[in-house]
Amino acid sequence: MYIHAVSHYLPSQIVGNEHFTQLNGLSSEWIIERTGIVERRKAAPGENTNTMTVEVVQRLLDKADLTTVDLIVGGTYTPYDTIVSIAHEAQHYLGIADIPVISISTACSSLLNAIELVEGYFALNKASRALVIVSEHNTLYYNETDTISGHLWGDGAAALLITKERQSEDDFDIKALITGGAAHTPKATTGVMMRPADGGVTMPHGRDVFINACQYMPKASLQVLEKCGLTLADVDYILPHQANLRISRNVMKTLNLPEEKLISNIQHYGNTGCAGCAIALSEQWDTFQKGQHIVITVFGGGYSYGAMLVEV
């Protein structure tokens, strides 16, 4: 599989740490020390996961021909509409008839699980050009007065055109992809929860989430490298799920890789859920050099996890 083009969209409203200082007394220094976050983006009134999907697809149209897309997969855990998914919104906007349209949620791992669905369709010869959209509206569901997690969240979206055959020399080659679930562990189903009818986002076991994220993202990264016959010496960049800068740094330390190889955008956008890695990939797209290897590794609520190796 090949990533032919990527786009991203971020709402224009910037919410700095001082907002949470005024709201609940959390100092900016404390937030930065604990999470790395300086500011985050917040969707405007009238914006939602579906409108952000349209915005990001518009941006992808500037980079790629989407008229022959034959599969659309959307990933989000913050839907605006639980029936008309972001994937259906994209199909409606593009006006493409009679193709498979799917929306999934594996929390913050949804990007890689969406791409894995594409892999399956390609393997079965049911599709060859897939549009993948990840869009999160965390601030619709969060409780910003919650001193545990209210300051973590940001909104944003990204879209990728993934093809079965190489379209150009500039395509990124997906060399391997693995995903898994660790919901067998004691606190997996209560570590992070988003229950609209019961308090919105809650994180009663944040420490457990931290520990497992720091275990599973390096583990998955090593597994995907081994699958390709590569080692950490071959890695140019690690792009982890943008949950917490301390987690990302811990992942790099576990892998014994320098922080210069870490790609991070949480400082400016907060935790943008399953969109975070794709947003970062889109932002950095033109800076990568031919032959480089990027490991994208994720960990989400319900303790879903995965890793993908991409060769530029």
PDB file of C-alpha atoms in Angstrom:
ATOM      1  CA  MET A   1       0.000   0.000   0.000  1.00  0.00           C
ATOM      2  CA  TYR A   2       1.070   3.557  -0.649  1.00  0.00           C
ATOM      3  CA  ILE A   3       0.155   6.892   0.899  1.00  0.00           C
ATOM      4  CA  HIS A   4      -0.207   9.163  -2.086  1.00  0.00           C
ATOM      5  CA  ALA A   5      -1.293  12.354  -0.329  1.00  0.00           C
ATOM      6  CA  VAL A   6      -2.245  13.658   3.123  1.00  0.00           C
ATOM      7  CA  SER A   7      -4.065  16.773   4.284  1.00  0.00           C
ATOM      8  CA  HIS A   8      -5.062  18.196   7.635  1.00  0.00           C
ATOM      9  CA  TYR A   9      -7.427  20.745   9.132  1.00  0.00           C
ATOM     10  CA  LEU A  10      -7.259  22.550  12.454  1.00  0.00           C
ATOM     11  CA  PRO A  11      -9.908  24.897  13.856  1.00  0.00           C
ATOM     12  CA  SER A  12      -8.783  28.507  14.102  1.00  0.00           C
ATOM     13  CA  GLN A  13      -9.564  29.071  17.790  1.00  0.00           C
ATOM     14  CA  ILE A  14      -6.497  28.665  20.006  1.00  0.00           C
ATOM     15  CA  VAL A  15      -6.985  27.909  23.696  1.00  0.00           C
ATOM     16  CA  GLY A  16      -3.898  28.588  25.783  1.00  0.00           C
ATOM     17  CA  ASN A  17      -3.084  27.195  29.200  1.00  0.00           C
ATOM     18  CA  GLU A  18      -4.089  30.469  30.834  1.00  0.00           C
ATOM     19  CA  HIS A  19      -7.715  29.547  30.117  1.00  0.00           C
ATOM     20  CA  PHE A  20      -7.433  26.614  32.500  1.00  0.00           C
ATOM     21  CA  THR A  21      -5.535  28.694  35.054  1.00  0.00           C
ATOM     22  CA  GLN A  22      -8.481  31.082  35.206  1.00  0.00           C
ATOM     23  CA  LEU A  23     -11.015  28.255  35.092  1.00  0.00           C
ATOM     24  CA  ASN A  24      -9.684  25.840  37.689  1.00  0.00           C
ATOM     25  CA  GLY A  25      -6.365  27.147  38.971  1.00  0.00           C
ATOM     26  CA  LEU A  26      -4.029  24.880  37.000  1.00  0.00           C
ATOM     27  CA  SER A  27      -0.853  26.802  36.226  1.00  0.00           C
ATOM     28  CA  SER A  28       0.591  26.780  32.719  1.00  0.00           C
ATOM     29  CA  GLU A  29       3.880  25.507  34.128  1.00  0.00           C
ATOM     30  CA  TRP A  30       2.109  22.553  35.763  1.00  0.00           C
ATOM     31  CA  ILE A  31       0.251  21.648  32.560  1.00  0.00           C
ATOM     32  CA  ILE A  32       3.429  21.851  30.475  1.00  0.00           C
ATOM     33  CA  GLU A  33       5.395  19.778  32.987  1.00  0.00           C
ATOM     34  CA  ARG A  34       2.720  17.089  33.133  1.00  0.00           C
ATOM     35  CA  THR A  35       1.654  16.971  29.485  1.00  0.00           C
ATOM     36  CA  GLY A  36       3.845  19.195  27.300  1.00  0.00           C
ATOM     37  CA  ILE A  37       0.757  21.071  26.095  1.00  0.00           C
ATOM     38  CA  VAL A  38       1.037  24.845  25.665  1.00  0.00           C
ATOM     39  CA  GLU A  39      -2.099  25.400  23.593  1.00  0.00           C
ATOM     40  CA  ARG A  40      -4.766  23.489  21.751  1.00  0.00           C
ATOM     41  CA  ARG A  41      -7.382  24.065  19.014  1.00  0.00           C
ATOM     42  CA  LYS A  42     -11.118  24.226  19.640  1.00  0.00           C
ATOM     43  CA  ALA A  43     -13.842  23.808  17.042  1.00  0.00           C
ATOM     44  CA  ALA A  44     -16.035  26.863  16.552  1.00  0.00           C
ATOM     45  CA  PRO A  45     -19.818  26.826  17.052  1.00  0.00           C
ATOM     46  CA  GLY A  46     -21.255  25.005  14.058  1.00  0.00           C
ATOM     47  CA  GLU A  47     -18.087  22.978  13.506  1.00  0.00           C
ATOM     48  CA  ASN A  48     -18.089  19.246  14.188  1.00  0.00           C
ATOM     49  CA  THR A  49     -16.458  16.045  12.973  1.00  0.00           C
ATOM     50  CA  ASN A  50     -18.547  16.070   9.795  1.00  0.00           C
ATOM     51  CA  THR A  51     -17.782  19.693   8.871  1.00  0.00           C
ATOM     52  CA  MET A  52     -14.092  19.131   9.618  1.00  0.00           C
ATOM     53  CA  THR A  53     -14.243  16.084   7.344  1.00  0.00           C
ATOM     54  CA  VAL A  54     -15.472  18.234   4.465  1.00  0.00           C
ATOM     55  CA  GLU A  55     -12.748  20.805   5.184  1.00  0.00           C
ATOM     56  CA  VAL A  56      -9.977  18.225   5.169  1.00  0.00           C
ATOM     57  CA  VAL A  57     -11.287  16.481   2.040  1.00  0.00           C
ATOM     58  CA  GLN A  58     -11.331  19.850   0.274  1.00  0.00           C
ATOM     59  CA  ARG A  59      -7.660  20.237   1.156  1.00  0.00           C
ATOM     60  CA  LEU A  60      -6.857  16.750  -0.100  1.00  0.00           C
ATOM     61  CA  LEU A  61      -8.560  17.571  -3.424  1.00  0.00           C
ATOM     62  CA  ASP A  62      -5.888  20.236  -3.920  1.00  0.00           C
ATOM     63  CA  LYS A  63      -3.261  17.486  -3.809  1.00  0.00           C
ATOM     64  CA  ALA A  64      -4.885  14.447  -5.393  1.00  0.00           C
ATOM     65  CA  ASP A  65      -7.591  13.185  -7.733  1.00  0.00           C
ATOM     66  CA  LEU A  66     -10.359  11.653  -5.615  1.00  0.00           C
ATOM     67  CA  THR A  67     -12.839  10.977  -8.417  1.00  0.00           C
ATOM     68  CA  THR A  68     -11.815   7.312  -8.661  1.00  0.00           C
ATOM     69  CA  VAL A  69     -11.837   6.552  -4.935  1.00  0.00           C
ATOM     70  CA  ASP A  70     -13.524   3.157  -4.466  1.00  0.00           C
ATOM     71  CA  LEU A  71     -13.456   2.894  -0.652  1.00  0.00           C
ATOM     72  CA  ILE A  72     -13.958   5.404   2.165  1.00  0.00           C
ATOM     73  CA  VAL A  73     -13.073   4.626   5.771  1.00  0.00           C
ATOM     74  CA  GLY A  74     -13.619   7.088   8.595  1.00  0.00           C
ATOM     75  CA  GLY A  75     -12.240   6.915  12.107  1.00  0.00           C
ATOM     76  CA  THR A  76     -13.522   8.884  15.107  1.00  0.00           C
ATOM     77  CA  TYR A  77     -14.693   8.387  18.679  1.00  0.00           C
ATOM     78  CA  THR A  78     -16.329  11.841  18.813  1.00  0.00           C
ATOM     79  CA  PRO A  79     -19.071  11.629  16.171  1.00  0.00           C
ATOM     80  CA  TYR A  80     -21.402  14.536  15.474  1.00  0.00           C
ATOM     81  CA  ASP A  81     -23.931  12.114  14.022  1.00  0.00           C
ATOM     82  CA  THR A  82     -23.919   8.472  15.066  1.00  0.00           C
ATOM     83  CA  ILE A  83     -25.820   7.459  11.928  1.00  0.00           C
ATOM     84  CA  VAL A  84     -24.433   9.648   9.130  1.00  0.00           C
ATOM     85  CA  SER A  85     -20.757   8.986   9.763  1.00  0.00           C
ATOM     86  CA  ILE A  86     -17.787  11.081   8.669  1.00  0.00           C
ATOM     87  CA  ALA A  87     -17.234   8.537   5.879  1.00  0.00           C
ATOM     88  CA  HIS A  88     -20.760   9.045   4.579  1.00  0.00           C
ATOM     89  CA  GLU A  89     -20.283  12.805   4.815  1.00  0.00           C
ATOM     90  CA  ALA A  90     -17.171  12.493   2.640  1.00  0.00           C
ATOM     91  CA  GLN A  91     -18.963  10.317   0.091  1.00  0.00           C
ATOM     92  CA  HIS A  92     -21.830  12.806  -0.077  1.00  0.00           C
ATOM     93  CA  TYR A  93     -19.435  15.708  -0.548  1.00  0.00           C
ATOM     94  CA  LEU A  94     -17.474  13.930  -3.301  1.00  0.00           C
ATOM     95  CA  GLY A  95     -20.610  12.592  -5.004  1.00  0.00           C
ATOM     96  CA  ILE A  96     -19.159   9.125  -5.573  1.00  0.00           C
ATOM     97  CA  ALA A  97     -21.822   6.436  -5.918  1.00  0.00           C
ATOM     98  CA  ASP A  98     -21.972   2.793  -4.900  1.00  0.00           C
ATOM     99  CA  ILE A  99     -18.713   2.203  -3.027  1.00  0.00           C
ATOM    100  CA  PRO A 100     -18.023   0.707   0.418  1.00  0.00           C
ATOM    101  CA  VAL A 101     -18.278   3.380   3.130  1.00  0.00           C
ATOM    102  CA  ILE A 102     -17.280   2.459   6.674  1.00  0.00           C
ATOM    103  CA  SER A 103     -16.775   4.273   9.959  1.00  0.00           C
ATOM    104  CA  ILE A 104     -14.904   2.712  12.873  1.00  0.00           C
ATOM    105  CA  SER A 105     -13.765   3.542  16.385  1.00  0.00           C
ATOM    106  CA  THR A 106     -10.891   2.012  18.277  1.00  0.00           C
ATOM    107  CA  ALA A 107     -10.315   5.191  20.266  1.00  0.00           C
ATOM    108  CA  CYS A 108      -6.978   6.853  19.536  1.00  0.00           C
ATOM    109  CA  SER A 109      -5.820   3.840  17.498  1.00  0.00           C
ATOM    110  CA  SER A 110      -8.515   4.345  14.860  1.00  0.00           C
ATOM    111  CA  LEU A 111      -6.078   5.674  12.235  1.00  0.00           C
ATOM    112  CA  LEU A 112      -4.134   2.431  12.038  1.00  0.00           C
ATOM    113  CA  ASN A 113      -7.206   0.240  12.290  1.00  0.00           C
ATOM    114  CA  ALA A 114      -8.786   2.232   9.440  1.00  0.00           C
ATOM    115  CA  ILE A 115      -5.695   1.666   7.310  1.00  0.00           C
ATOM    116  CA  GLU A 116      -5.765  -2.009   8.249  1.00  0.00           C
ATOM    117  CA  LEU A 117      -9.328  -2.208   6.928  1.00  0.00           C
ATOM    118  CA  VAL A 118      -8.051  -0.728   3.690  1.00  0.00           C
ATOM    119  CA  GLU A 119      -5.351  -3.403   3.620  1.00  0.00           C
ATOM    120  CA  GLY A 120      -8.029  -6.069   3.841  1.00  0.00           C
ATOM    121  CA  TYR A 121     -10.115  -4.592   1.025  1.00  0.00           C
ATOM    122  CA  PHE A 122      -7.003  -4.323  -1.142  1.00  0.00           C
ATOM    123  CA  ALA A 123      -5.999  -7.922  -0.389  1.00  0.00           C
ATOM    124  CA  LEU A 124      -9.463  -9.154  -1.394  1.00  0.00           C
ATOM    125  CA  ASN A 125      -9.365  -7.062  -4.584  1.00  0.00           C
ATOM    126  CA  LYS A 126     -12.468  -5.184  -3.466  1.00  0.00           C
ATOM    127  CA  ALA A 127     -10.803  -1.761  -3.741  1.00  0.00           C
ATOM    128  CA  SER A 128      -7.627  -0.094  -4.955  1.00  0.00           C
ATOM    129  CA  ARG A 129      -7.953   3.616  -4.054  1.00  0.00           C
ATOM    130  CA  ALA A 130      -9.066   4.394  -0.518  1.00  0.00           C
ATOM    131  CA  LEU A 131      -9.850   7.633   1.231  1.00  0.00           C
ATOM    132  CA  VAL A 132      -9.174   7.475   4.973  1.00  0.00           C
ATOM    133  CA  ILE A 133     -10.451  10.282   7.207  1.00  0.00           C
ATOM    134  CA  VAL A 134      -9.768  10.779  10.915  1.00  0.00           C
ATOM    135  CA  SER A 135     -11.646  13.580  12.631  1.00  0.00           C
ATOM    136  CA  GLU A 136     -11.993  14.365  16.336  1.00  0.00           C
ATOM    137  CA  HIS A 137     -14.159  16.899  18.172  1.00  0.00           C
ATOM    138  CA  ASN A 138     -12.944  16.225  21.693  1.00  0.00           C
ATOM    139  CA  THR A 139     -14.179  19.546  23.041  1.00  0.00           C
ATOM    140  CA  LEU A 140     -17.756  18.519  22.269  1.00  0.00           C
ATOM    141  CA  TYR A 141     -17.539  15.780  24.868  1.00  0.00           C
ATOM    142  CA  TYR A 142     -15.014  16.967  27.442  1.00  0.00           C
ATOM    143  CA  ASN A 143     -15.581  18.629  30.797  1.00  0.00           C
ATOM    144  CA  GLU A 144     -13.115  21.488  30.785  1.00  0.00           C
ATOM    145  CA  THR A 145     -13.503  21.999  34.541  1.00  0.00           C
ATOM    146  CA  ASP A 146     -12.157  18.494  35.176  1.00  0.00           C
ATOM    147  CA  THR A 147      -8.682  19.021  36.595  1.00  0.00           C
ATOM    148  CA  ILE A 148      -7.603  15.501  35.625  1.00  0.00           C
ATOM    149  CA  SER A 149      -8.212  15.579  31.867  1.00  0.00           C
ATOM    150  CA  GLY A 150     -10.124  18.738  30.918  1.00  0.00           C
ATOM    151  CA  HIS A 151      -6.985  20.537  29.732  1.00  0.00           C
ATOM    152  CA  LEU A 152      -5.717  17.706  27.508  1.00  0.00           C
ATOM    153  CA  TRP A 153      -8.036  17.830  24.543  1.00  0.00           C
ATOM    154  CA  GLY A 154      -7.944  19.492  21.134  1.00  0.00           C
ATOM    155  CA  ASP A 155      -9.867  19.219  17.865  1.00  0.00           C
ATOM    156  CA  GLY A 156      -8.665  18.489  14.337  1.00  0.00           C
ATOM    157  CA  ALA A 157      -8.866  16.234  11.307  1.00  0.00           C
ATOM    158  CA  ALA A 158      -6.748  14.645   8.591  1.00  0.00           C
ATOM    159  CA  ALA A 159      -7.321  12.715   5.376  1.00  0.00           C
ATOM    160  CA  LEU A 160      -5.146  10.298   3.415  1.00  0.00           C
ATOM    161  CA  LEU A 161      -5.386   8.872  -0.090  1.00  0.00           C
ATOM    162  CA  ILE A 162      -4.048   5.314   0.067  1.00  0.00           C
ATOM    163  CA  THR A 163      -3.560   3.297  -3.104  1.00  0.00           C
ATOM    164  CA  LYS A 164      -2.806  -0.319  -3.895  1.00  0.00           C
ATOM    165  CA  GLU A 165      -0.326   0.586  -6.613  1.00  0.00           C
ATOM    166  CA  ARG A 166       2.286   3.323  -6.562  1.00  0.00           C
ATOM    167  CA  GLN A 167       0.992   6.519  -8.167  1.00  0.00           C
ATOM    168  CA  SER A 168       4.215   8.567  -8.114  1.00  0.00           C
ATOM    169  CA  GLU A 169       7.791   8.480  -6.912  1.00  0.00           C
ATOM    170  CA  ASP A 170       6.765  10.738  -4.053  1.00  0.00           C
ATOM    171  CA  ASP A 171       4.377   8.169  -2.546  1.00  0.00           C
ATOM    172  CA  PHE A 172       5.128   6.820   0.930  1.00  0.00           C
ATOM    173  CA  ASP A 173       5.332   3.018   1.016  1.00  0.00           C
ATOM    174  CA  ILE A 174       3.476   1.284   3.865  1.00  0.00           C
ATOM    175  CA  LYS A 175       5.847  -1.595   4.554  1.00  0.00           C
ATOM    176  CA  ALA A 176       3.998  -3.242   7.449  1.00  0.00           C
ATOM    177  CA  LEU A 177       1.107  -2.665   9.828  1.00  0.00           C
ATOM    178  CA  ILE A 178       0.095  -4.433  13.035  1.00  0.00           C
ATOM    179  CA  THR A 179      -2.669  -3.739  15.539  1.00  0.00           C
ATOM    180  CA  GLY A 180      -3.899  -5.326  18.723  1.00  0.00           C
ATOM    181  CA  GLY A 181      -5.983  -4.916  21.825  1.00  0.00           C
ATOM    182  CA  ALA A 182      -4.945  -5.186  25.453  1.00  0.00           C
ATOM    183  CA  ALA A 183      -8.399  -5.043  27.007  1.00  0.00           C
ATOM    184  CA  HIS A 184      -7.561  -8.188  28.965  1.00  0.00           C
ATOM    185  CA  THR A 185      -5.620  -6.048  31.441  1.00  0.00           C
ATOM    186  CA  PRO A 186      -7.403  -5.112  34.713  1.00  0.00           C
ATOM    187  CA  LYS A 187      -8.152  -1.403  34.092  1.00  0.00           C
ATOM    188  CA  ALA A 188      -8.364  -1.357  30.298  1.00  0.00           C
ATOM    189  CA  THR A 189     -12.112  -0.797  30.110  1.00  0.00           C
ATOM    190  CA  THR A 190     -12.130   2.006  32.672  1.00  0.00           C
ATOM    191  CA  GLY A 191      -8.785   3.726  32.064  1.00  0.00           C
ATOM    192  CA  VAL A 192     -10.271   6.325  29.700  1.00  0.00           C
ATOM    193  CA  MET A 193     -13.990   6.673  29.129  1.00  0.00           C
ATOM    194  CA  MET A 194     -16.165   9.023  27.064  1.00  0.00           C
ATOM    195  CA  ARG A 195     -19.773   8.612  28.093  1.00  0.00           C
ATOM    196  CA  PRO A 196     -21.990  11.478  26.867  1.00  0.00           C
ATOM    197  CA  ALA A 197     -24.780  10.560  29.275  1.00  0.00           C
ATOM    198  CA  ASP A 198     -22.474  10.017  32.230  1.00  0.00           C
ATOM    199  CA  GLY A 199     -19.948  12.799  32.709  1.00  0.00           C
ATOM    200  CA  GLY A 200     -18.364  13.019  29.257  1.00  0.00           C
ATOM    201  CA  VAL A 201     -14.641  12.255  29.266  1.00  0.00           C
ATOM    202  CA  THR A 202     -13.270  10.735  32.462  1.00  0.00           C
ATOM    203  CA  MET A 203      -9.867   9.272  33.204  1.00  0.00           C
ATOM    204  CA  PRO A 204     -10.014   7.556  36.590  1.00  0.00           C
ATOM    205  CA  HIS A 205      -6.929   5.441  35.941  1.00  0.00           C
ATOM    206  CA  GLY A 206      -4.601   7.863  34.192  1.00  0.00           C
ATOM    207  CA  ARG A 207      -1.501   6.315  35.718  1.00  0.00           C
ATOM    208  CA  ASP A 208      -2.432   2.899  34.352  1.00  0.00           C
ATOM    209  CA  VAL A 209      -3.043   4.393  30.916  1.00  0.00           C
ATOM    210  CA  PHE A 210       0.379   6.033  31.090  1.00  0.00           C
ATOM    211  CA  ILE A 211       2.130   2.800  32.067  1.00  0.00           C
ATOM    212  CA  ASN A 212       0.466   0.695  29.374  1.00  0.00           C
ATOM    213  CA  ALA A 213       0.973   3.298  26.642  1.00  0.00           C
ATOM    214  CA  CYS A 214       4.666   3.391  27.525  1.00  0.00           C
ATOM    215  CA  GLN A 215       4.811  -0.409  27.234  1.00  0.00           C
ATOM    216  CA  TYR A 216       2.704  -1.120  24.184  1.00  0.00           C
ATOM    217  CA  MET A 217       3.895   1.605  21.799  1.00  0.00           C
ATOM    218  CA  PRO A 218       7.583   0.562  21.989  1.00  0.00           C
ATOM    219  CA  LYS A 219       6.559  -3.116  21.870  1.00  0.00           C
ATOM    220  CA  ALA A 220       4.471  -2.608  18.715  1.00  0.00           C
ATOM    221  CA  SER A 221       7.240  -0.509  17.143  1.00  0.00           C
ATOM    222  CA  LEU A 222       9.770  -3.303  17.610  1.00  0.00           C
ATOM    223  CA  GLN A 223       7.324  -5.881  16.267  1.00  0.00           C
ATOM    224  CA  VAL A 224       6.635  -3.954  13.062  1.00  0.00           C
ATOM    225  CA  LEU A 225      10.371  -3.428  12.487  1.00  0.00           C
ATOM    226  CA  GLU A 226      11.063  -7.121  13.023  1.00  0.00           C
ATOM    227  CA  LYS A 227       8.331  -7.964  10.535  1.00  0.00           C
ATOM    228  CA  CYS A 228      10.296  -6.012   7.910  1.00  0.00           C
ATOM    229  CA  GLY A 229      13.710  -7.335   8.892  1.00  0.00           C
ATOM    230  CA  LEU A 230      14.785  -3.934  10.185  1.00  0.00           C
ATOM    231  CA  THR A 231      16.181  -2.684  13.485  1.00  0.00           C
ATOM    232  CA  LEU A 232      16.025   0.537  15.464  1.00  0.00           C
ATOM    233  CA  ALA A 233      19.177   1.629  13.657  1.00  0.00           C
ATOM    234  CA  ASP A 234      17.080   1.901  10.482  1.00  0.00           C
ATOM    235  CA  VAL A 235      14.527   4.248  12.055  1.00  0.00           C
ATOM    236  CA  ASP A 236      14.658   7.929  11.138  1.00  0.00           C
ATOM    237  CA  TYR A 237      11.553   9.078  12.991  1.00  0.00           C
ATOM    238  CA  ILE A 238       9.091   7.824  15.588  1.00  0.00           C
ATOM    239  CA  LEU A 239       5.594   9.339  15.379  1.00  0.00           C
ATOM    240  CA  PRO A 240       3.651   8.227  18.475  1.00  0.00           C
ATOM    241  CA  HIS A 241       0.044   8.942  19.346  1.00  0.00           C
ATOM    242  CA  GLN A 242      -0.097  12.508  20.595  1.00  0.00           C
ATOM    243  CA  ALA A 243      -1.474  11.854  24.089  1.00  0.00           C
ATOM    244  CA  ASN A 244       1.210  13.271  26.340  1.00  0.00           C
ATOM    245  CA  LEU A 245       4.734  14.516  25.655  1.00  0.00           C
ATOM    246  CA  ARG A 246       5.991  12.618  28.707  1.00  0.00           C
ATOM    247  CA  ILE A 247       4.648   9.388  27.207  1.00  0.00           C
ATOM    248  CA  SER A 248       6.312  10.162  23.864  1.00  0.00           C
ATOM    249  CA  ARG A 249       9.638  10.854  25.546  1.00  0.00           C
ATOM    250  CA  ASN A 250       9.315   7.672  27.575  1.00  0.00           C
ATOM    251  CA  VAL A 251       8.736   5.718  24.353  1.00  0.00           C
ATOM    252  CA  MET A 252      11.924   7.193  22.875  1.00  0.00           C
ATOM    253  CA  LYS A 253      13.857   6.373  26.056  1.00  0.00           C
ATOM    254  CA  THR A 254      12.587   2.772  26.033  1.00  0.00           C
ATOM    255  CA  LEU A 255      13.654   2.415  22.392  1.00  0.00           C
ATOM    256  CA  ASN A 256      16.966   4.122  23.184  1.00  0.00           C
ATOM    257  CA  LEU A 257      16.426   6.650  20.399  1.00  0.00           C
ATOM    258  CA  PRO A 258      17.351  10.342  20.593  1.00  0.00           C
ATOM    259  CA  GLU A 259      14.566  12.893  20.971  1.00  0.00           C
ATOM    260  CA  GLU A 260      15.645  14.427  17.649  1.00  0.00           C
ATOM    261  CA  LYS A 261      13.895  11.458  16.032  1.00  0.00           C
ATOM    262  CA  LEU A 262      10.600  12.178  17.810  1.00  0.00           C
ATOM    263  CA  ILE A 263       7.794  13.881  15.872  1.00  0.00           C
ATOM    264  CA  SER A 264       5.455  15.735  18.230  1.00  0.00           C
ATOM    265  CA  ASN A 265       2.674  18.278  17.777  1.00  0.00           C
ATOM    266  CA  ILE A 266       0.829  17.913  21.092  1.00  0.00           C
ATOM    267  CA  GLN A 267       2.516  21.083  22.370  1.00  0.00           C
ATOM    268  CA  HIS A 268       0.384  23.176  20.009  1.00  0.00           C
ATOM    269  CA  TYR A 269      -2.730  21.055  19.416  1.00  0.00           C
ATOM    270  CA  GLY A 270      -3.338  19.026  22.579  1.00  0.00           C
ATOM    271  CA  ASN A 271      -4.545  15.444  22.322  1.00  0.00           C
ATOM    272  CA  THR A 272      -6.369  15.312  18.980  1.00  0.00           C
ATOM    273  CA  GLY A 273      -7.214  11.641  19.340  1.00  0.00           C
ATOM    274  CA  CYS A 274      -6.852   9.394  16.320  1.00  0.00           C
ATOM    275  CA  ALA A 275      -6.232  12.436  14.084  1.00  0.00           C
ATOM    276  CA  GLY A 276      -3.007  13.461  15.835  1.00  0.00           C
ATOM    277  CA  CYS A 277      -0.516  11.232  14.002  1.00  0.00           C
ATOM    278  CA  ALA A 278      -2.071  11.931  10.601  1.00  0.00           C
ATOM    279  CA  ILE A 279      -2.042  15.685  11.251  1.00  0.00           C
ATOM    280  CA  ALA A 280       1.662  15.469  12.111  1.00  0.00           C
ATOM    281  CA  LEU A 281       2.381  13.354   9.029  1.00  0.00           C
ATOM    282  CA  SER A 282       0.635  15.940   6.868  1.00  0.00           C
ATOM    283  CA  GLU A 283       2.508  18.817   8.481  1.00  0.00           C
ATOM    284  CA  GLN A 284       5.897  17.114   8.058  1.00  0.00           C
ATOM    285  CA  TRP A 285       5.248  15.528   4.636  1.00  0.00           C
ATOM    286  CA  ASP A 286       7.550  17.824   2.640  1.00  0.00           C
ATOM    287  CA  THR A 287      10.424  17.575   5.123  1.00  0.00           C
ATOM    288  CA  PHE A 288      10.959  13.815   4.806  1.00  0.00           C
ATOM    289  CA  GLN A 289      13.703  12.528   2.522  1.00  0.00           C
ATOM    290  CA  LYS A 290      13.761   9.581   0.163  1.00  0.00           C
ATOM    291  CA  GLY A 291      14.638   6.312   1.878  1.00  0.00           C
ATOM    292  CA  GLN A 292      13.747   7.407   5.387  1.00  0.00           C
ATOM    293  CA  HIS A 293      11.789   5.124   7.692  1.00  0.00           C
ATOM    294  CA  ILE A 294       8.989   6.420   9.935  1.00  0.00           C
ATOM    295  CA  VAL A 295       7.359   4.316  12.635  1.00  0.00           C
ATOM    296  CA  ILE A 296       3.853   5.463  13.538  1.00  0.00           C
ATOM    297  CA  THR A 297       2.769   3.883  16.810  1.00  0.00           C
ATOM    298  CA  VAL A 298      -0.505   4.336  18.673  1.00  0.00           C
ATOM    299  CA  PHE A 299      -2.271   3.513  21.908  1.00  0.00           C
ATOM    300  CA  GLY A 300      -5.880   4.268  22.729  1.00  0.00           C
ATOM    301  CA  GLY A 301      -8.700   3.851  25.210  1.00  0.00           C
ATOM    302  CA  GLY A 302      -9.767   0.263  25.681  1.00  0.00           C
ATOM    303  CA  TYR A 303      -6.037  -0.248  25.361  1.00  0.00           C
ATOM    304  CA  SER A 304      -6.037  -0.643  21.607  1.00  0.00           C
ATOM    305  CA  TYR A 305      -2.585  -0.318  20.084  1.00  0.00           C
ATOM    306  CA  GLY A 306      -0.622  -0.698  16.883  1.00  0.00           C
ATOM    307  CA  ALA A 307       2.311   0.350  14.743  1.00  0.00           C
ATOM    308  CA  MET A 308       2.946   1.036  11.069  1.00  0.00           C
ATOM    309  CA  LEU A 309       6.246   1.300   9.236  1.00  0.00           C
ATOM    310  CA  VAL A 310       6.353   3.782   6.380  1.00  0.00           C
ATOM    311  CA  GLU A 311       9.236   4.185   3.921  1.00  0.00           C
ATOM    312  CA  VAL A 312       9.555   7.509   2.141  1.00  0.00           C
TER     313      VAL A 312
END
